[in-house]
């Protein structure tokens, strides 16, 4: 009988708390979104499963000695996982469209307004009783508007580690929701004629330009924004490996095996932060709302900047490509292409939208560096 | 309450500062890219290539005189050889 009691005391059923059951439910919702709905499955699946594992009573996944504990401390607390992902993203990114049309950097810059406006919004939310975001918390939340998962995770681990779970989940969920969130904003801010504008074909870009570009970005970052060099440096390394053409083996590994392995660990480590006491709070609700606001403002700012460029260039720029300024590569560029096709079935904006799209990645890395330099 | 106001003022300041810095940084990148393009843009390379491509078909145009001279020389040479 004693043996039976001892066994019972060890079962999950005897030890479940409401919070753990709820968080397992959250994990299952993420799994559902990933598997049945195809929302960013590469990240939401490991994050969802990590959330389930982290909330198993008596299993000790997130206590010292548990695998999620070590994954978090080795990979996230140190910032290594998001930086390795950035290396892979750099190796995956083709800057050709941006080099051919440098003006699109302005669109990538405009879309970062979503980040800084949300920083203000998060602080303003402190007026509502129950919210107490510090400036650091607000900055970590606001970076969701950069629509760049690794950047958001990197900044959150540096500025507000206790909010990491909610921020990562919000960032990746909204990235998956780009095709739903962006089009209404894009249509509301543009006329049908503007959406139908065809853009000139991009010029060819030489190999030398592509090789010098990452070095130039790194050089400028070293001179003016050293706080952003971890992100920008890894990104430029990956891109140089790709464009130099002499280390195809390394470039391929960074683009495939390395980024895949790190994605698994990153997802699990983020999932481990989805524990009841850290996630089931009023703040999480605030973060989810602010994330959506950040995203929408970023999209709107990008489109408005593109409208300005359109006016200045005498109608040569399609304002839709401004929406791609909120990174989320390549989803945002595809959305711009799709909305453009609706207005004019022969209008292919994809390549033109890739310029602001990759500019957005640089822009959010720069914004993250600025926030780190000011608040870190 | 005053501390929230203070924080909001800080946030507003960071917002303005941040946007200015992002624009400045990416603006410098634009200048850098223009510089790169002025030195390494491929527009010069294809021009040279087409120049060369044009030079090839012009060669036959130049040739007839040369061909005539050479063939005349060869004829003379053969004629001389035939004599001896």
GROMACS .gro file of C-alpha atoms in nm:
model
  460
    1UNK     CA    1   0.000   0.000   0.000
    2UNK     CA    2   0.287   0.233   0.088
    3UNK     CA    3   0.438   0.161  -0.252
    4UNK     CA    4   0.113   0.256  -0.422
    5UNK     CA    5   0.096   0.582  -0.224
    6UNK     CA    6   0.456   0.660  -0.315
    7UNK     CA    7   0.377   0.596  -0.681
    8UNK     CA    8   0.067   0.818  -0.661
    9UNK     CA    9   0.273   1.094  -0.504
   10UNK     CA   10   0.503   1.079  -0.805
   11UNK     CA   11   0.232   1.097  -1.074
   12UNK     CA   12   0.163   1.411  -1.268
   13UNK     CA   13  -0.202   1.407  -1.169
   14UNK     CA   14  -0.126   1.452  -0.800
   15UNK     CA   15   0.096   1.752  -0.858
   16UNK     CA   16  -0.069   1.951  -1.134
   17UNK     CA   17  -0.142   2.311  -1.051
   18UNK     CA   18  -0.401   2.509  -1.244
   19UNK     CA   19  -0.131   2.727  -1.389
   20UNK     CA   20   0.059   2.433  -1.530
   21UNK     CA   21  -0.250   2.284  -1.689
   22UNK     CA   22  -0.332   2.623  -1.844
   23UNK     CA   23   0.019   2.667  -1.978
   24UNK     CA   24   0.015   2.319  -2.127
   25UNK     CA   25  -0.306   2.435  -2.295
   26UNK     CA   26  -0.118   2.738  -2.431
   27UNK     CA   27   0.153   2.501  -2.557
   28UNK     CA   28  -0.108   2.286  -2.727
   29UNK     CA   29  -0.264   2.595  -2.890
   30UNK     CA   30   0.079   2.685  -3.030
   31UNK     CA   31   0.119   2.328  -3.158
   32UNK     CA   32  -0.224   2.351  -3.318
   33UNK     CA   33  -0.139   2.683  -3.486
   34UNK     CA   34   0.189   2.538  -3.614
   35UNK     CA   35   0.057   2.203  -3.738
   36UNK     CA   36  -0.301   2.270  -3.848
   37UNK     CA   37  -0.270   2.636  -3.949
   38UNK     CA   38   0.091   2.644  -4.068
   39UNK     CA   39   0.177   2.955  -3.859
   40UNK     CA   40   0.559   2.981  -3.847
   41UNK     CA   41   0.573   2.605  -3.777
   42UNK     CA   42   0.952   2.600  -3.766
   43UNK     CA   43   0.944   2.798  -3.443
   44UNK     CA   44   0.598   2.761  -3.297
   45UNK     CA   45   0.623   2.381  -3.295
   46UNK     CA   46   0.936   2.360  -3.077
   47UNK     CA   47   0.816   2.657  -2.866
   48UNK     CA   48   0.478   2.490  -2.809
   49UNK     CA   49   0.635   2.157  -2.723
   50UNK     CA   50   0.885   2.330  -2.497
   51UNK     CA   51   0.594   2.494  -2.317
   52UNK     CA   52   0.435   2.152  -2.258
   53UNK     CA   53   0.763   2.003  -2.131
   54UNK     CA   54   0.839   2.302  -1.908
   55UNK     CA   55   0.508   2.264  -1.723
   56UNK     CA   56   0.528   1.894  -1.640
   57UNK     CA   57   0.521   1.864  -1.263
   58UNK     CA   58   0.811   1.676  -1.098
   59UNK     CA   59   1.002   1.637  -1.424
   60UNK     CA   60   1.238   1.925  -1.350
   61UNK     CA   61   1.293   2.035  -1.709
   62UNK     CA   62   1.342   2.395  -1.607
   63UNK     CA   63   1.526   2.334  -1.280
   64UNK     CA   64   1.900   2.299  -1.251
   65UNK     CA   65   1.991   1.969  -1.414
   66UNK     CA   66   1.702   1.976  -1.662
   67UNK     CA   67   1.769   2.007  -2.034
   68UNK     CA   68   1.553   2.319  -2.084
   69UNK     CA   69   1.733   2.487  -1.795
   70UNK     CA   70   2.067   2.434  -1.965
   71UNK     CA   71   1.942   2.524  -2.312
   72UNK     CA   72   1.814   2.852  -2.175
   73UNK     CA   73   2.128   2.938  -1.982
   74UNK     CA   74   2.373   2.830  -2.252
   75UNK     CA   75   2.189   2.964  -2.554
   76UNK     CA   76   1.947   3.240  -2.462
   77UNK     CA   77   2.086   3.405  -2.152
   78UNK     CA   78   2.416   3.445  -2.333
   79UNK     CA   79   2.245   3.561  -2.654
   80UNK     CA   80   2.427   3.292  -2.855
   81UNK     CA   81   2.125   3.127  -3.019
   82UNK     CA   82   1.971   3.442  -3.171
   83UNK     CA   83   2.315   3.548  -3.293
   84UNK     CA   84   2.376   3.211  -3.462
   85UNK     CA   85   2.034   3.241  -3.625
   86UNK     CA   86   2.139   3.585  -3.748
   87UNK     CA   87   2.451   3.430  -3.901
   88UNK     CA   88   2.227   3.193  -4.095
   89UNK     CA   89   1.986   3.470  -4.194
   90UNK     CA   90   2.283   3.668  -4.325
   91UNK     CA   91   2.389   3.372  -4.535
   92UNK     CA   92   2.033   3.341  -4.665
   93UNK     CA   93   1.991   3.709  -4.754
   94UNK     CA   94   2.050   3.843  -5.103
   95UNK     CA   95   2.110   4.219  -5.086
   96UNK     CA   96   2.097   4.254  -5.464
   97UNK     CA   97   1.761   4.435  -5.471
   98UNK     CA   98   1.874   4.675  -5.200
   99UNK     CA   99   2.209   4.752  -5.367
  100UNK     CA  100   2.030   4.814  -5.697
  101UNK     CA  101   1.790   5.060  -5.533
  102UNK     CA  102   1.952   5.213  -5.223
  103UNK     CA  103   1.658   5.452  -5.168
  104UNK     CA  104   1.460   5.160  -5.029
  105UNK     CA  105   1.676   5.185  -4.716
  106UNK     CA  106   1.459   5.486  -4.628
  107UNK     CA  107   1.155   5.257  -4.627
  108UNK     CA  108   1.332   5.013  -4.397
  109UNK     CA  109   1.410   5.306  -4.168
  110UNK     CA  110   1.054   5.444  -4.170
  111UNK     CA  111   0.905   5.110  -4.070
  112UNK     CA  112   1.113   5.119  -3.750
  113UNK     CA  113   0.881   5.394  -3.630
  114UNK     CA  114   0.657   5.108  -3.517
  115UNK     CA  115   0.923   5.015  -3.263
  116UNK     CA  116   0.977   5.361  -3.120
  117UNK     CA  117   0.609   5.455  -3.116
  118UNK     CA  118   0.532   5.136  -2.926
  119UNK     CA  119   0.805   5.214  -2.675
  120UNK     CA  120   0.606   5.526  -2.596
  121UNK     CA  121   0.282   5.327  -2.599
  122UNK     CA  122   0.414   5.070  -2.352
  123UNK     CA  123   0.514   5.345  -2.109
  124UNK     CA  124   0.178   5.515  -2.159
  125UNK     CA  125   0.013   5.184  -2.064
  126UNK     CA  126   0.159   5.237  -1.715
  127UNK     CA  127  -0.123   5.486  -1.664
  128UNK     CA  128  -0.356   5.184  -1.656
  129UNK     CA  129  -0.351   5.031  -1.309
  130UNK     CA  130  -0.187   4.688  -1.306
  131UNK     CA  131   0.085   4.767  -1.558
  132UNK     CA  132   0.434   4.857  -1.452
  133UNK     CA  133   0.671   4.847  -1.746
  134UNK     CA  134   1.016   4.993  -1.699
  135UNK     CA  135   1.180   5.165  -1.997
  136UNK     CA  136   1.383   4.846  -2.049
  137UNK     CA  137   1.068   4.632  -2.055
  138UNK     CA  138   0.903   4.878  -2.293
  139UNK     CA  139   1.201   4.866  -2.531
  140UNK     CA  140   1.203   4.485  -2.533
  141UNK     CA  141   0.829   4.480  -2.606
  142UNK     CA  142   0.852   4.751  -2.870
  143UNK     CA  143   1.110   4.560  -3.074
  144UNK     CA  144   0.830   4.315  -3.165
  145UNK     CA  145   0.741   4.588  -3.416
  146UNK     CA  146   1.070   4.514  -3.591
  147UNK     CA  147   0.909   4.184  -3.691
  148UNK     CA  148   1.240   4.010  -3.658
  149UNK     CA  149   1.238   3.708  -3.426
  150UNK     CA  150   1.609   3.679  -3.345
  151UNK     CA  151   1.645   4.055  -3.287
  152UNK     CA  152   1.344   4.054  -3.052
  153UNK     CA  153   1.480   3.757  -2.857
  154UNK     CA  154   1.829   3.907  -2.841
  155UNK     CA  155   1.704   4.237  -2.705
  156UNK     CA  156   1.460   4.073  -2.464
  157UNK     CA  157   1.733   3.856  -2.311
  158UNK     CA  158   1.947   4.167  -2.260
  159UNK     CA  159   1.682   4.409  -2.134
  160UNK     CA  160   1.386   4.213  -1.994
  161UNK     CA  161   1.458   3.839  -1.958
  162UNK     CA  162   1.146   3.782  -1.747
  163UNK     CA  163   0.926   3.891  -2.040
  164UNK     CA  164   1.112   3.676  -2.294
  165UNK     CA  165   0.848   3.404  -2.331
  166UNK     CA  166   0.562   3.642  -2.402
  167UNK     CA  167   0.773   3.861  -2.633
  168UNK     CA  168   0.900   3.568  -2.839
  169UNK     CA  169   0.554   3.417  -2.872
  170UNK     CA  170   0.408   3.754  -2.972
  171UNK     CA  171   0.689   3.825  -3.223
  172UNK     CA  172   0.659   3.492  -3.400
  173UNK     CA  173   0.279   3.487  -3.391
  174UNK     CA  174   0.256   3.829  -3.552
  175UNK     CA  175   0.515   3.735  -3.812
  176UNK     CA  176   0.288   3.446  -3.902
  177UNK     CA  177  -0.006   3.687  -3.914
  178UNK     CA  178   0.164   3.931  -4.157
  179UNK     CA  179  -0.065   3.828  -4.447
  180UNK     CA  180  -0.369   3.907  -4.231
  181UNK     CA  181  -0.253   4.221  -4.046
  182UNK     CA  182  -0.085   4.411  -4.329
  183UNK     CA  183  -0.320   4.416  -4.634
  184UNK     CA  184  -0.605   4.617  -4.475
  185UNK     CA  185  -0.357   4.884  -4.360
  186UNK     CA  186  -0.192   4.891  -4.702
  187UNK     CA  187  -0.525   4.928  -4.883
  188UNK     CA  188  -0.649   5.196  -4.643
  189UNK     CA  189  -0.345   5.418  -4.701
  190UNK     CA  190  -0.313   5.389  -5.080
  191UNK     CA  191  -0.534   5.452  -5.381
  192UNK     CA  192  -0.594   5.189  -5.647
  193UNK     CA  193  -0.389   5.390  -5.897
  194UNK     CA  194  -0.094   5.397  -5.658
  195UNK     CA  195  -0.116   5.024  -5.598
  196UNK     CA  196  -0.114   4.964  -5.974
  197UNK     CA  197   0.211   5.156  -6.031
  198UNK     CA  198   0.465   4.947  -6.216
  199UNK     CA  199   0.827   4.991  -6.119
  200UNK     CA  200   1.129   4.996  -6.351
  201UNK     CA  201   1.331   4.680  -6.369
  202UNK     CA  202   1.622   4.673  -6.125
  203UNK     CA  203   1.973   4.710  -6.260
  204UNK     CA  204   2.227   4.429  -6.238
  205UNK     CA  205   2.455   4.426  -5.937
  206UNK     CA  206   2.819   4.326  -5.960
  207UNK     CA  207   2.981   4.067  -5.739
  208UNK     CA  208   3.221   4.329  -5.602
  209UNK     CA  209   2.928   4.542  -5.481
  210UNK     CA  210   2.780   4.241  -5.306
  211UNK     CA  211   3.111   4.159  -5.138
  212UNK     CA  212   3.183   4.515  -5.027
  213UNK     CA  213   2.829   4.574  -4.897
  214UNK     CA  214   2.848   4.363  -4.577
  215UNK     CA  215   3.196   4.500  -4.505
  216UNK     CA  216   3.065   4.855  -4.543
  217UNK     CA  217   2.767   4.787  -4.315
  218UNK     CA  218   3.000   4.639  -4.054
  219UNK     CA  219   3.239   4.933  -4.086
  220UNK     CA  220   2.964   5.188  -4.028
  221UNK     CA  221   2.830   4.989  -3.732
  222UNK     CA  222   3.176   4.971  -3.576
  223UNK     CA  223   3.218   5.346  -3.613
  224UNK     CA  224   2.876   5.466  -3.502
  225UNK     CA  225   2.686   5.193  -3.322
  226UNK     CA  226   2.911   4.933  -3.156
  227UNK     CA  227   2.615   4.814  -2.945
  228UNK     CA  228   2.463   4.668  -3.262
  229UNK     CA  229   2.780   4.487  -3.370
  230UNK     CA  230   2.687   4.149  -3.217
  231UNK     CA  231   2.376   4.133  -3.439
  232UNK     CA  232   2.512   4.317  -3.742
  233UNK     CA  233   2.852   4.147  -3.719
  234UNK     CA  234   2.711   3.794  -3.730
  235UNK     CA  235   2.471   3.897  -4.005
  236UNK     CA  236   2.751   4.044  -4.215
  237UNK     CA  237   2.972   3.739  -4.159
  238UNK     CA  238   2.697   3.514  -4.291
  239UNK     CA  239   2.638   3.743  -4.587
  240UNK     CA  240   3.008   3.768  -4.672
  241UNK     CA  241   3.037   3.388  -4.661
  242UNK     CA  242   2.752   3.375  -4.911
  243UNK     CA  243   2.868   3.645  -5.150
  244UNK     CA  244   3.243   3.581  -5.147
  245UNK     CA  245   3.178   3.247  -5.313
  246UNK     CA  246   3.495   3.093  -5.171
  247UNK     CA  247   3.341   2.920  -4.867
  248UNK     CA  248   3.030   2.763  -5.014
  249UNK     CA  249   3.054   2.476  -4.764
  250UNK     CA  250   3.040   2.713  -4.466
  251UNK     CA  251   2.772   2.924  -4.628
  252UNK     CA  252   2.557   2.617  -4.696
  253UNK     CA  253   2.600   2.496  -4.339
  254UNK     CA  254   2.501   2.835  -4.198
  255UNK     CA  255   2.195   2.845  -4.426
  256UNK     CA  256   2.079   2.492  -4.351
  257UNK     CA  257   2.221   2.263  -4.082
  258UNK     CA  258   2.337   2.529  -3.838
  259UNK     CA  259   2.025   2.744  -3.854
  260UNK     CA  260   1.805   2.432  -3.828
  261UNK     CA  261   1.984   2.292  -3.523
  262UNK     CA  262   1.983   2.628  -3.348
  263UNK     CA  263   1.615   2.679  -3.435
  264UNK     CA  264   1.525   2.358  -3.250
  265UNK     CA  265   1.719   2.460  -2.940
  266UNK     CA  266   1.603   2.821  -2.956
  267UNK     CA  267   1.239   2.712  -2.979
  268UNK     CA  268   1.272   2.477  -2.683
  269UNK     CA  269   1.456   2.735  -2.475
  270UNK     CA  270   1.191   3.000  -2.546
  271UNK     CA  271   0.921   2.744  -2.464
  272UNK     CA  272   1.085   2.686  -2.127
  273UNK     CA  273   1.007   3.047  -2.043
  274UNK     CA  274   0.636   2.980  -2.088
  275UNK     CA  275   0.582   2.886  -1.724
  276UNK     CA  276   0.262   2.974  -1.543
  277UNK     CA  277   0.411   3.229  -1.305
  278UNK     CA  278   0.586   3.415  -1.588
  279UNK     CA  279   0.319   3.398  -1.857
  280UNK     CA  280  -0.020   3.409  -1.684
  281UNK     CA  281  -0.009   3.777  -1.597
  282UNK     CA  282  -0.176   4.095  -1.707
  283UNK     CA  283   0.152   4.206  -1.866
  284UNK     CA  284   0.130   3.925  -2.123
  285UNK     CA  285  -0.201   4.059  -2.247
  286UNK     CA  286  -0.045   4.406  -2.271
  287UNK     CA  287   0.251   4.265  -2.464
  288UNK     CA  288   0.024   4.088  -2.713
  289UNK     CA  289  -0.177   4.407  -2.773
  290UNK     CA  290   0.133   4.629  -2.795
  291UNK     CA  291   0.296   4.385  -3.037
  292UNK     CA  292   0.003   4.411  -3.277
  293UNK     CA  293   0.006   4.791  -3.245
  294UNK     CA  294   0.381   4.804  -3.310
  295UNK     CA  295   0.339   4.592  -3.620
  296UNK     CA  296   0.054   4.799  -3.757
  297UNK     CA  297   0.228   5.133  -3.697
  298UNK     CA  298   0.545   5.000  -3.861
  299UNK     CA  299   0.349   4.892  -4.167
  300UNK     CA  300   0.169   5.225  -4.188
  301UNK     CA  301   0.491   5.427  -4.147
  302UNK     CA  302   0.657   5.224  -4.423
  303UNK     CA  303   0.366   5.277  -4.663
  304UNK     CA  304   0.351   5.651  -4.588
  305UNK     CA  305   0.725   5.689  -4.647
  306UNK     CA  306   0.688   5.501  -4.976
  307UNK     CA  307   0.406   5.740  -5.073
  308UNK     CA  308   0.642   6.029  -5.008
  309UNK     CA  309   0.911   5.865  -5.223
  310UNK     CA  310   0.644   5.808  -5.488
  311UNK     CA  311   0.557   6.179  -5.492
  312UNK     CA  312   0.922   6.285  -5.498
  313UNK     CA  313   1.013   6.044  -5.776
  314UNK     CA  314   0.718   6.148  -5.992
  315UNK     CA  315   0.521   5.828  -5.945
  316UNK     CA  316   0.795   5.573  -6.000
  317UNK     CA  317   0.769   5.404  -5.660
  318UNK     CA  318   0.477   5.180  -5.571
  319UNK     CA  319   0.378   5.268  -5.211
  320UNK     CA  320   0.298   4.904  -5.136
  321UNK     CA  321   0.666   4.812  -5.113
  322UNK     CA  322   0.693   5.036  -4.805
  323UNK     CA  323   0.497   4.780  -4.604
  324UNK     CA  324   0.782   4.533  -4.660
  325UNK     CA  325   1.004   4.762  -4.454
  326UNK     CA  326   0.900   4.574  -4.139
  327UNK     CA  327   1.148   4.287  -4.204
  328UNK     CA  328   0.953   3.958  -4.166
  329UNK     CA  329   1.154   3.830  -4.464
  330UNK     CA  330   1.023   3.720  -4.709
  331UNK     CA  331   0.660   3.714  -4.599
  332UNK     CA  332   0.612   4.093  -4.602
  333UNK     CA  333   0.757   4.118  -4.954
  334UNK     CA  334   0.521   3.845  -5.072
  335UNK     CA  335   0.227   4.032  -4.920
  336UNK     CA  336   0.327   4.351  -5.106
  337UNK     CA  337   0.349   4.147  -5.427
  338UNK     CA  338   0.007   3.992  -5.369
  339UNK     CA  339  -0.171   4.321  -5.293
  340UNK     CA  340  -0.001   4.474  -5.599
  341UNK     CA  341  -0.126   4.191  -5.819
  342UNK     CA  342  -0.482   4.253  -5.697
  343UNK     CA  343  -0.468   4.610  -5.829
  344UNK     CA  344  -0.288   4.522  -6.152
  345UNK     CA  345  -0.260   4.156  -6.257
  346UNK     CA  346   0.063   4.225  -6.447
  347UNK     CA  347   0.241   4.404  -6.165
  348UNK     CA  348   0.511   4.191  -6.003
  349UNK     CA  349   0.652   4.379  -5.706
  350UNK     CA  350   0.833   4.092  -5.534
  351UNK     CA  351   1.189   4.189  -5.631
  352UNK     CA  352   1.121   4.557  -5.562
  353UNK     CA  353   0.977   4.472  -5.222
  354UNK     CA  354   1.281   4.261  -5.130
  355UNK     CA  355   1.486   4.583  -5.110
  356UNK     CA  356   1.289   4.743  -4.825
  357UNK     CA  357   1.241   4.396  -4.678
  358UNK     CA  358   1.611   4.331  -4.619
  359UNK     CA  359   1.657   4.700  -4.533
  360UNK     CA  360   1.404   4.634  -4.256
  361UNK     CA  361   1.626   4.361  -4.113
  362UNK     CA  362   1.917   4.605  -4.100
  363UNK     CA  363   1.686   4.876  -3.966
  364UNK     CA  364   1.559   4.667  -3.677
  365UNK     CA  365   1.911   4.552  -3.591
  366UNK     CA  366   2.017   4.918  -3.586
  367UNK     CA  367   1.711   5.011  -3.376
  368UNK     CA  368   1.795   4.727  -3.135
  369UNK     CA  369   2.151   4.861  -3.111
  370UNK     CA  370   2.024   5.211  -3.037
  371UNK     CA  371   1.790   5.081  -2.764
  372UNK     CA  372   2.075   4.876  -2.615
  373UNK     CA  373   2.311   5.172  -2.625
  374UNK     CA  374   2.058   5.406  -2.460
  375UNK     CA  375   1.898   5.169  -2.208
  376UNK     CA  376   2.134   4.872  -2.170
  377UNK     CA  377   0.203   5.979  -1.134
  378UNK     CA  378   0.485   6.224  -1.185
  379UNK     CA  379   0.726   5.934  -1.233
  380UNK     CA  380   0.503   5.799  -1.512
  381UNK     CA  381   0.511   6.145  -1.672
  382UNK     CA  382   0.887   6.149  -1.639
  383UNK     CA  383   0.905   5.804  -1.802
  384UNK     CA  384   0.677   5.919  -2.082
  385UNK     CA  385   0.901   6.216  -2.146
  386UNK     CA  386   1.200   5.980  -2.156
  387UNK     CA  387   1.016   5.748  -2.396
  388UNK     CA  388   0.928   6.039  -2.622
  389UNK     CA  389   1.290   6.152  -2.623
  390UNK     CA  390   1.410   5.799  -2.709
  391UNK     CA  391   1.150   5.784  -2.985
  392UNK     CA  392   1.274   6.104  -3.150
  393UNK     CA  393   1.640   6.020  -3.093
  394UNK     CA  394   1.595   5.663  -3.216
  395UNK     CA  395   1.420   5.760  -3.539
  396UNK     CA  396   1.676   6.031  -3.614
  397UNK     CA  397   1.962   5.788  -3.555
  398UNK     CA  398   1.804   5.510  -3.764
  399UNK     CA  399   1.755   5.755  -4.052
  400UNK     CA  400   2.107   5.893  -4.016
  401UNK     CA  401   2.262   5.548  -4.012
  402UNK     CA  402   2.067   5.412  -4.306
  403UNK     CA  403   2.116   5.745  -4.484
  404UNK     CA  404   2.490   5.700  -4.454
  405UNK     CA  405   2.448   5.350  -4.593
  406UNK     CA  406   2.271   5.500  -4.895
  407UNK     CA  407   2.566   5.733  -4.954
  408UNK     CA  408   2.801   5.438  -4.913
  409UNK     CA  409   2.601   5.235  -5.163
  410UNK     CA  410   2.605   5.521  -5.414
  411UNK     CA  411   2.983   5.536  -5.374
  412UNK     CA  412   3.010   5.160  -5.423
  413UNK     CA  413   2.786   5.177  -5.729
  414UNK     CA  414   2.995   5.457  -5.882
  415UNK     CA  415   3.306   5.237  -5.860
  416UNK     CA  416   3.181   4.883  -5.904
  417UNK     CA  417   2.843   4.901  -6.077
  418UNK     CA  418   2.838   4.652  -6.365
  419UNK     CA  419   2.711   4.914  -6.614
  420UNK     CA  420   3.077   4.974  -6.709
  421UNK     CA  421   3.152   4.605  -6.752
  422UNK     CA  422   2.870   4.518  -6.997
  423UNK     CA  423   2.955   4.833  -7.197
  424UNK     CA  424   3.311   4.708  -7.236
  425UNK     CA  425   3.181   4.363  -7.320
  426UNK     CA  426   2.945   4.496  -7.588
  427UNK     CA  427   3.230   4.714  -7.718
  428UNK     CA  428   3.438   4.403  -7.759
  429UNK     CA  429   3.142   4.220  -7.907
  430UNK     CA  430   3.105   4.500  -8.161
  431UNK     CA  431   3.477   4.489  -8.236
  432UNK     CA  432   3.453   4.125  -8.342
  433UNK     CA  433   3.204   4.176  -8.625
  434UNK     CA  434   3.390   4.489  -8.743
  435UNK     CA  435   3.704   4.285  -8.801
  436UNK     CA  436   3.569   4.113  -9.115
  437UNK     CA  437   3.478   4.463  -9.245
  438UNK     CA  438   3.837   4.572  -9.208
  439UNK     CA  439   3.967   4.247  -9.344
  440UNK     CA  440   3.896   4.262  -9.723
  441UNK     CA  441   4.187   4.501  -9.789
  442UNK     CA  442   4.415   4.302  -9.563
  443UNK     CA  443   4.294   3.977  -9.716
  444UNK     CA  444   4.355   4.118 -10.061
  445UNK     CA  445   4.708   4.231  -9.971
  446UNK     CA  446   4.792   3.898  -9.807
  447UNK     CA  447   4.647   3.688 -10.087
  448UNK     CA  448   4.833   3.899 -10.340
  449UNK     CA  449   5.154   3.842 -10.148
  450UNK     CA  450   5.089   3.469 -10.135
  451UNK     CA  451   5.015   3.462 -10.505
  452UNK     CA  452   5.337   3.643 -10.577
  453UNK     CA  453   5.526   3.406 -10.350
  454UNK     CA  454   5.372   3.098 -10.514
  455UNK     CA  455   5.435   3.243 -10.855
  456UNK     CA  456   5.801   3.300 -10.760
  457UNK     CA  457   5.824   2.945 -10.618
  458UNK     CA  458   5.662   2.807 -10.929
  459UNK     CA  459   5.924   2.990 -11.140
  460UNK     CA  460   6.218   2.845 -10.953
   0.00000   0.00000   0.00000
